[in-house]
Amino acid sequence: MVLRLRDRSLLATIACCLAAGVYAQAQPPASPSPALSSQAPAPRPDPRDFQGMWQGPMGDHSFAAGFSAPPTSGKDGGAPVGLSSIGGPLGELSSALKPATAARYQRELQLMLKGTTLMTWHVACRPSMPQNLMGDDLGGFEVVQTPTRVLFLFDTDNTYWEVYLDHEHPKDLKPTYLGHSIGHWEGDKLVIDTIGYNGRASVIRSAVPSTQLHTVTRMWKEDGGQQLKYETFVEDPVNLTRSGSLPALYVQWTPDHRIYEEHCTQSARPQNTAGMLFEDFTREEAFPYVNKKK
């Protein structure tokens, strides 16, 4: 069950599906222009050049939105792809959840099955984990790369992931949603080391808030540059009894995709959260501008 469930609340999932359906209906597929159909750019041959548009294969969200292409599977025994934006399978780490985290997961699952929506920082439109967003089966992301920086720009939640290739982690690092990421190359693999998380997001479903989360994501090209594969090593003594890697997943080269405006900016309004269950934070913390004096 852990392999199929996600850490987005029921409302967020429905909103995503509806938004995608509206988007698909509002912009029906047109006949592709010759420039896109016959002259779409090929993946860059340099194995260290990730620039361009990438997208996760179709999964739960895209099927619910009315798309009918079959899901694809991982290669060489890899994990299935086509997972939604809220995170992929835990794999070997599913047996490493600490009791409090496992209990939290089961409780949130029961709330969802009963139709009770739990307010999370993600539902409140705060930044989501880039490692989770990479597998979004409706949105996509663009990679912009320079000799000193790799920047990931995501459809989902208007999130970006900035990886510095010429930095070290600062000693006076202030915790943030996405933490601080530095990268280096090991052969043709980009290795991204991230610390400084503020505990309001995690690659672990239903995680207890933890500032001790540490991730190391390895990323590389396969299939002649048509696929970008990634695997994340996770350390978090608050939520895990041991460290380990999440299953390797991959996204596909999608040169015709264009980043669109994410629905989250419109759906996560205070008036749309009636009936939601606030536990980890208050309504005022989620929407601090509502009662702010002018």
PDB file of N, CA and C in Angstrom, residues 116-189:
ATOM      1  N   THR A 116     -12.054  13.188   5.134  1.00  0.00           N
ATOM      2  CA  THR A 116     -11.569  14.334   5.903  1.00  0.00           C
ATOM      3  C   THR A 116     -10.248  14.808   5.311  1.00  0.00           C
ATOM      4  N   THR A 117     -10.195  16.075   4.951  1.00  0.00           N
ATOM      5  CA  THR A 117      -8.999  16.619   4.331  1.00  0.00           C
ATOM      6  C   THR A 117      -8.094  17.226   5.391  1.00  0.00           C
ATOM      7  N   LEU A 118      -6.876  16.759   5.425  1.00  0.00           N
ATOM      8  CA  LEU A 118      -5.904  17.277   6.373  1.00  0.00           C
ATOM      9  C   LEU A 118      -5.120  18.400   5.714  1.00  0.00           C
ATOM     10  N   MET A 119      -5.107  19.558   6.349  1.00  0.00           N
ATOM     11  CA  MET A 119      -4.349  20.675   5.826  1.00  0.00           C
ATOM     12  C   MET A 119      -2.857  20.437   6.033  1.00  0.00           C
ATOM     13  N   THR A 120      -2.120  20.494   4.962  1.00  0.00           N
ATOM     14  CA  THR A 120      -0.660  20.374   5.011  1.00  0.00           C
ATOM     15  C   THR A 120      -0.061  21.649   4.432  1.00  0.00           C
ATOM     16  N   TRP A 121       1.227  21.827   4.651  1.00  0.00           N
ATOM     17  CA  TRP A 121       1.892  22.994   4.067  1.00  0.00           C
ATOM     18  C   TRP A 121       1.834  22.929   2.549  1.00  0.00           C
ATOM     19  N   HIS A 122       1.823  21.729   1.996  1.00  0.00           N
ATOM     20  CA  HIS A 122       1.718  21.575   0.544  1.00  0.00           C
ATOM     21  C   HIS A 122       0.372  22.075   0.044  1.00  0.00           C
ATOM     22  N   VAL A 123      -0.706  21.705   0.749  1.00  0.00           N
ATOM     23  CA  VAL A 123      -2.041  22.157   0.354  1.00  0.00           C
ATOM     24  C   VAL A 123      -2.145  23.674   0.475  1.00  0.00           C
ATOM     25  N   ALA A 124      -1.414  24.242   1.427  1.00  0.00           N
ATOM     26  CA  ALA A 124      -1.415  25.694   1.613  1.00  0.00           C
ATOM     27  C   ALA A 124      -0.488  26.399   0.628  1.00  0.00           C
ATOM     28  N   CYS A 125      -0.051  25.685  -0.387  1.00  0.00           N
ATOM     29  CA  CYS A 125       0.742  26.241  -1.486  1.00  0.00           C
ATOM     30  C   CYS A 125       2.146  26.650  -1.083  1.00  0.00           C
ATOM     31  N   ARG A 126       2.709  25.997  -0.098  1.00  0.00           N
ATOM     32  CA  ARG A 126       4.111  26.215   0.192  1.00  0.00           C
ATOM     33  C   ARG A 126       4.961  25.318  -0.718  1.00  0.00           C
ATOM     34  N   PRO A 127       6.236  25.597  -0.864  1.00  0.00           N
ATOM     35  CA  PRO A 127       7.065  24.819  -1.785  1.00  0.00           C
ATOM     36  C   PRO A 127       7.069  23.329  -1.454  1.00  0.00           C
ATOM     37  N   SER A 128       7.101  22.526  -2.501  1.00  0.00           N
ATOM     38  CA  SER A 128       7.131  21.072  -2.359  1.00  0.00           C
ATOM     39  C   SER A 128       8.508  20.541  -2.710  1.00  0.00           C
ATOM     40  N   MET A 129       8.805  19.348  -2.254  1.00  0.00           N
ATOM     41  CA  MET A 129      10.112  18.756  -2.486  1.00  0.00           C
ATOM     42  C   MET A 129      10.373  18.553  -3.980  1.00  0.00           C
ATOM     43  N   PRO A 130      11.463  19.088  -4.494  1.00  0.00           N
ATOM     44  CA  PRO A 130      11.768  18.909  -5.918  1.00  0.00           C
ATOM     45  C   PRO A 130      11.867  17.447  -6.325  1.00  0.00           C
ATOM     46  N   GLN A 131      12.431  16.600  -5.450  1.00  0.00           N
ATOM     47  CA  GLN A 131      12.576  15.190  -5.803  1.00  0.00           C
ATOM     48  C   GLN A 131      11.222  14.539  -6.018  1.00  0.00           C
ATOM     49  N   ASN A 132      10.184  15.049  -5.337  1.00  0.00           N
ATOM     50  CA  ASN A 132       8.838  14.544  -5.545  1.00  0.00           C
ATOM     51  C   ASN A 132       8.206  15.137  -6.803  1.00  0.00           C
ATOM     52  N   LEU A 133       8.436  16.423  -7.032  1.00  0.00           N
ATOM     53  CA  LEU A 133       7.804  17.099  -8.158  1.00  0.00           C
ATOM     54  C   LEU A 133       8.341  16.617  -9.499  1.00  0.00           C
ATOM     55  N   MET A 134       9.535  16.071  -9.527  1.00  0.00           N
ATOM     56  CA  MET A 134      10.102  15.621 -10.792  1.00  0.00           C
ATOM     57  C   MET A 134       9.234  14.566 -11.464  1.00  0.00           C
ATOM     58  N   GLY A 135       8.519  13.767 -10.671  1.00  0.00           N
ATOM     59  CA  GLY A 135       7.698  12.709 -11.244  1.00  0.00           C
ATOM     60  C   GLY A 135       6.282  13.129 -11.564  1.00  0.00           C
ATOM     61  N   ASP A 136       5.986  14.435 -11.550  1.00  0.00           N
ATOM     62  CA  ASP A 136       4.620  14.902 -11.806  1.00  0.00           C
ATOM     63  C   ASP A 136       4.157  14.420 -13.177  1.00  0.00           C
ATOM     64  N   ASP A 137       2.988  13.762 -13.224  1.00  0.00           N
ATOM     65  CA  ASP A 137       2.512  13.196 -14.474  1.00  0.00           C
ATOM     66  C   ASP A 137       1.596  14.140 -15.248  1.00  0.00           C
ATOM     67  N   LEU A 138       1.374  15.351 -14.744  1.00  0.00           N
ATOM     68  CA  LEU A 138       0.605  16.356 -15.481  1.00  0.00           C
ATOM     69  C   LEU A 138       1.474  17.550 -15.841  1.00  0.00           C
ATOM     70  N   GLY A 139       2.273  17.992 -14.895  1.00  0.00           N
ATOM     71  CA  GLY A 139       3.152  19.110 -15.166  1.00  0.00           C
ATOM     72  C   GLY A 139       4.455  18.630 -15.778  1.00  0.00           C
ATOM     73  N   GLY A 140       5.448  19.413 -15.626  1.00  0.00           N
ATOM     74  CA  GLY A 140       6.763  19.079 -16.121  1.00  0.00           C
ATOM     75  C   GLY A 140       7.750  20.055 -15.525  1.00  0.00           C
ATOM     76  N   PHE A 141       8.964  20.026 -16.004  1.00  0.00           N
ATOM     77  CA  PHE A 141       9.935  20.978 -15.500  1.00  0.00           C
ATOM     78  C   PHE A 141      10.988  21.249 -16.557  1.00  0.00           C
ATOM     79  N   GLU A 142      11.593  22.414 -16.445  1.00  0.00           N
ATOM     80  CA  GLU A 142      12.669  22.797 -17.347  1.00  0.00           C
ATOM     81  C   GLU A 142      13.962  22.908 -16.562  1.00  0.00           C
ATOM     82  N   VAL A 143      15.037  22.460 -17.161  1.00  0.00           N
ATOM     83  CA  VAL A 143      16.358  22.582 -16.560  1.00  0.00           C
ATOM     84  C   VAL A 143      17.129  23.680 -17.292  1.00  0.00           C
ATOM     85  N   VAL A 144      17.610  24.643 -16.529  1.00  0.00           N
ATOM     86  CA  VAL A 144      18.472  25.694 -17.056  1.00  0.00           C
ATOM     87  C   VAL A 144      19.827  25.526 -16.380  1.00  0.00           C
ATOM     88  N   GLN A 145      20.889  25.488 -17.169  1.00  0.00           N
ATOM     89  CA  GLN A 145      22.184  25.074 -16.643  1.00  0.00           C
ATOM     90  C   GLN A 145      23.288  26.045 -17.055  1.00  0.00           C
ATOM     91  N   THR A 146      24.152  26.368 -16.104  1.00  0.00           N
ATOM     92  CA  THR A 146      25.337  27.172 -16.363  1.00  0.00           C
ATOM     93  C   THR A 146      26.533  26.444 -15.744  1.00  0.00           C
ATOM     94  N   PRO A 147      27.748  26.912 -15.973  1.00  0.00           N
ATOM     95  CA  PRO A 147      28.898  26.238 -15.356  1.00  0.00           C
ATOM     96  C   PRO A 147      28.887  26.253 -13.831  1.00  0.00           C
ATOM     97  N   THR A 148      28.111  27.156 -13.223  1.00  0.00           N
ATOM     98  CA  THR A 148      28.121  27.270 -11.762  1.00  0.00           C
ATOM     99  C   THR A 148      26.781  26.962 -11.109  1.00  0.00           C
ATOM    100  N   ARG A 149      25.761  26.669 -11.901  1.00  0.00           N
ATOM    101  CA  ARG A 149      24.436  26.481 -11.311  1.00  0.00           C
ATOM    102  C   ARG A 149      23.558  25.621 -12.211  1.00  0.00           C
ATOM    103  N   VAL A 150      22.710  24.796 -11.576  1.00  0.00           N
ATOM    104  CA  VAL A 150      21.662  24.064 -12.278  1.00  0.00           C
ATOM    105  C   VAL A 150      20.337  24.471 -11.645  1.00  0.00           C
ATOM    106  N   LEU A 151      19.411  24.948 -12.474  1.00  0.00           N
ATOM    107  CA  LEU A 151      18.128  25.452 -11.982  1.00  0.00           C
ATOM    108  C   LEU A 151      16.994  24.621 -12.574  1.00  0.00           C
ATOM    109  N   PHE A 152      16.154  24.054 -11.696  1.00  0.00           N
ATOM    110  CA  PHE A 152      14.983  23.287 -12.098  1.00  0.00           C
ATOM    111  C   PHE A 152      13.748  24.162 -11.895  1.00  0.00           C
ATOM    112  N   LEU A 153      12.969  24.378 -12.959  1.00  0.00           N
ATOM    113  CA  LEU A 153      11.761  25.190 -12.904  1.00  0.00           C
ATOM    114  C   LEU A 153      10.557  24.272 -13.115  1.00  0.00           C
ATOM    115  N   PHE A 154       9.704  24.151 -12.082  1.00  0.00           N
ATOM    116  CA  PHE A 154       8.594  23.201 -12.105  1.00  0.00           C
ATOM    117  C   PHE A 154       7.257  23.867 -12.420  1.00  0.00           C
ATOM    118  N   ASP A 155       6.420  23.137 -13.191  1.00  0.00           N
ATOM    119  CA  ASP A 155       5.022  23.537 -13.337  1.00  0.00           C
ATOM    120  C   ASP A 155       4.337  23.568 -11.984  1.00  0.00           C
ATOM    121  N   THR A 156       4.430  22.444 -11.294  1.00  0.00           N
ATOM    122  CA  THR A 156       3.653  22.238 -10.084  1.00  0.00           C
ATOM    123  C   THR A 156       4.101  23.164  -8.961  1.00  0.00           C
ATOM    124  N   ASP A 157       3.159  23.906  -8.417  1.00  0.00           N
ATOM    125  CA  ASP A 157       3.371  24.773  -7.256  1.00  0.00           C
ATOM    126  C   ASP A 157       4.344  25.922  -7.519  1.00  0.00           C
ATOM    127  N   ASN A 158       4.648  26.180  -8.792  1.00  0.00           N
ATOM    128  CA  ASN A 158       5.578  27.270  -9.108  1.00  0.00           C
ATOM    129  C   ASN A 158       6.866  27.153  -8.303  1.00  0.00           C
ATOM    130  N   THR A 159       7.361  25.952  -8.153  1.00  0.00           N
ATOM    131  CA  THR A 159       8.546  25.688  -7.342  1.00  0.00           C
ATOM    132  C   THR A 159       9.799  25.685  -8.218  1.00  0.00           C
ATOM    133  N   TYR A 160      10.890  26.153  -7.678  1.00  0.00           N
ATOM    134  CA  TYR A 160      12.168  26.037  -8.363  1.00  0.00           C
ATOM    135  C   TYR A 160      13.184  25.412  -7.411  1.00  0.00           C
ATOM    136  N   TRP A 161      14.178  24.759  -8.005  1.00  0.00           N
ATOM    137  CA  TRP A 161      15.230  24.096  -7.230  1.00  0.00           C
ATOM    138  C   TRP A 161      16.561  24.602  -7.742  1.00  0.00           C
ATOM    139  N   GLU A 162      17.302  25.267  -6.903  1.00  0.00           N
ATOM    140  CA  GLU A 162      18.562  25.882  -7.286  1.00  0.00           C
ATOM    141  C   GLU A 162      19.720  25.070  -6.710  1.00  0.00           C
ATOM    142  N   VAL A 163      20.581  24.582  -7.593  1.00  0.00           N
ATOM    143  CA  VAL A 163      21.711  23.754  -7.186  1.00  0.00           C
ATOM    144  C   VAL A 163      23.002  24.486  -7.556  1.00  0.00           C
ATOM    145  N   TYR A 164      23.822  24.779  -6.552  1.00  0.00           N
ATOM    146  CA  TYR A 164      25.066  25.512  -6.777  1.00  0.00           C
ATOM    147  C   TYR A 164      26.214  24.532  -7.004  1.00  0.00           C
ATOM    148  N   LEU A 165      26.964  24.764  -8.085  1.00  0.00           N
ATOM    149  CA  LEU A 165      28.088  23.899  -8.404  1.00  0.00           C
ATOM    150  C   LEU A 165      29.418  24.468  -7.909  1.00  0.00           C
ATOM    151  N   ASP A 166      29.411  25.693  -7.427  1.00  0.00           N
ATOM    152  CA  ASP A 166      30.647  26.344  -6.989  1.00  0.00           C
ATOM    153  C   ASP A 166      30.554  26.823  -5.543  1.00  0.00           C
ATOM    154  N   HIS A 167      29.628  26.249  -4.764  1.00  0.00           N
ATOM    155  CA  HIS A 167      29.415  26.655  -3.377  1.00  0.00           C
ATOM    156  C   HIS A 167      29.679  25.487  -2.428  1.00  0.00           C
ATOM    157  N   GLU A 168      29.862  25.818  -1.181  1.00  0.00           N
ATOM    158  CA  GLU A 168      29.765  24.868  -0.088  1.00  0.00           C
ATOM    159  C   GLU A 168      28.549  25.260   0.743  1.00  0.00           C
ATOM    160  N   HIS A 169      28.069  24.386   1.595  1.00  0.00           N
ATOM    161  CA  HIS A 169      26.967  24.755   2.476  1.00  0.00           C
ATOM    162  C   HIS A 169      27.458  25.826   3.458  1.00  0.00           C
ATOM    163  N   PRO A 170      26.733  26.926   3.592  1.00  0.00           N
ATOM    164  CA  PRO A 170      27.155  27.963   4.546  1.00  0.00           C
ATOM    165  C   PRO A 170      27.047  27.475   5.987  1.00  0.00           C
ATOM    166  N   LYS A 171      27.909  27.986   6.826  1.00  0.00           N
ATOM    167  CA  LYS A 171      27.907  27.582   8.228  1.00  0.00           C
ATOM    168  C   LYS A 171      26.706  28.148   8.984  1.00  0.00           C
ATOM    169  N   ASP A 172      26.226  29.300   8.560  1.00  0.00           N
ATOM    170  CA  ASP A 172      25.097  29.939   9.231  1.00  0.00           C
ATOM    171  C   ASP A 172      23.809  29.746   8.430  1.00  0.00           C
ATOM    172  N   LEU A 173      23.624  28.545   7.928  1.00  0.00           N
ATOM    173  CA  LEU A 173      22.496  28.240   7.048  1.00  0.00           C
ATOM    174  C   LEU A 173      21.163  28.402   7.774  1.00  0.00           C
ATOM    175  N   LYS A 174      20.260  29.162   7.180  1.00  0.00           N
ATOM    176  CA  LYS A 174      18.917  29.342   7.724  1.00  0.00           C
ATOM    177  C   LYS A 174      17.990  28.300   7.102  1.00  0.00           C
ATOM    178  N   PRO A 175      17.290  27.492   7.912  1.00  0.00           N
ATOM    179  CA  PRO A 175      16.411  26.450   7.362  1.00  0.00           C
ATOM    180  C   PRO A 175      15.314  27.024   6.469  1.00  0.00           C
ATOM    181  N   THR A 176      15.034  26.334   5.382  1.00  0.00           N
ATOM    182  CA  THR A 176      13.990  26.720   4.448  1.00  0.00           C
ATOM    183  C   THR A 176      13.238  25.473   3.989  1.00  0.00           C
ATOM    184  N   TYR A 177      12.154  25.676   3.237  1.00  0.00           N
ATOM    185  CA  TYR A 177      11.367  24.543   2.740  1.00  0.00           C
ATOM    186  C   TYR A 177      12.218  23.605   1.885  1.00  0.00           C
ATOM    187  N   LEU A 178      13.018  24.157   0.985  1.00  0.00           N
ATOM    188  CA  LEU A 178      13.776  23.350   0.040  1.00  0.00           C
ATOM    189  C   LEU A 178      15.214  23.116   0.464  1.00  0.00           C
ATOM    190  N   GLY A 179      15.629  23.737   1.567  1.00  0.00           N
ATOM    191  CA  GLY A 179      16.985  23.554   2.027  1.00  0.00           C
ATOM    192  C   GLY A 179      17.999  24.225   1.116  1.00  0.00           C
ATOM    193  N   HIS A 180      19.257  23.884   1.303  1.00  0.00           N
ATOM    194  CA  HIS A 180      20.348  24.438   0.505  1.00  0.00           C
ATOM    195  C   HIS A 180      21.032  23.305  -0.235  1.00  0.00           C
ATOM    196  N   SER A 181      21.147  23.436  -1.567  1.00  0.00           N
ATOM    197  CA  SER A 181      21.645  22.346  -2.407  1.00  0.00           C
ATOM    198  C   SER A 181      22.938  22.734  -3.105  1.00  0.00           C
ATOM    199  N   ILE A 182      23.929  21.869  -2.993  1.00  0.00           N
ATOM    200  CA  ILE A 182      25.175  22.025  -3.739  1.00  0.00           C
ATOM    201  C   ILE A 182      25.385  20.759  -4.559  1.00  0.00           C
ATOM    202  N   GLY A 183      26.052  20.914  -5.704  1.00  0.00           N
ATOM    203  CA  GLY A 183      26.221  19.769  -6.583  1.00  0.00           C
ATOM    204  C   GLY A 183      27.641  19.619  -7.079  1.00  0.00           C
ATOM    205  N   HIS A 184      27.965  18.394  -7.488  1.00  0.00           N
ATOM    206  CA  HIS A 184      29.236  18.122  -8.138  1.00  0.00           C
ATOM    207  C   HIS A 184      29.035  16.924  -9.060  1.00  0.00           C
ATOM    208  N   TRP A 185      29.990  16.724  -9.953  1.00  0.00           N
ATOM    209  CA  TRP A 185      29.879  15.641 -10.924  1.00  0.00           C
ATOM    210  C   TRP A 185      30.739  14.454 -10.505  1.00  0.00           C
ATOM    211  N   GLU A 186      30.146  13.274 -10.590  1.00  0.00           N
ATOM    212  CA  GLU A 186      30.868  12.017 -10.441  1.00  0.00           C
ATOM    213  C   GLU A 186      30.722  11.281 -11.764  1.00  0.00           C
ATOM    214  N   GLY A 187      31.716  11.427 -12.641  1.00  0.00           N
ATOM    215  CA  GLY A 187      31.560  10.938 -14.000  1.00  0.00           C
ATOM    216  C   GLY A 187      30.498  11.767 -14.692  1.00  0.00           C
ATOM    217  N   ASP A 188      29.478  11.101 -15.231  1.00  0.00           N
ATOM    218  CA  ASP A 188      28.372  11.800 -15.889  1.00  0.00           C
ATOM    219  C   ASP A 188      27.146  11.913 -14.987  1.00  0.00           C
ATOM    220  N   LYS A 189      27.301  11.650 -13.702  1.00  0.00           N
ATOM    221  CA  LYS A 189      26.200  11.764 -12.754  1.00  0.00           C
ATOM    222  C   LYS A 189      26.317  13.067 -11.969  1.00  0.00           C
TER     223      LYS A 189
END
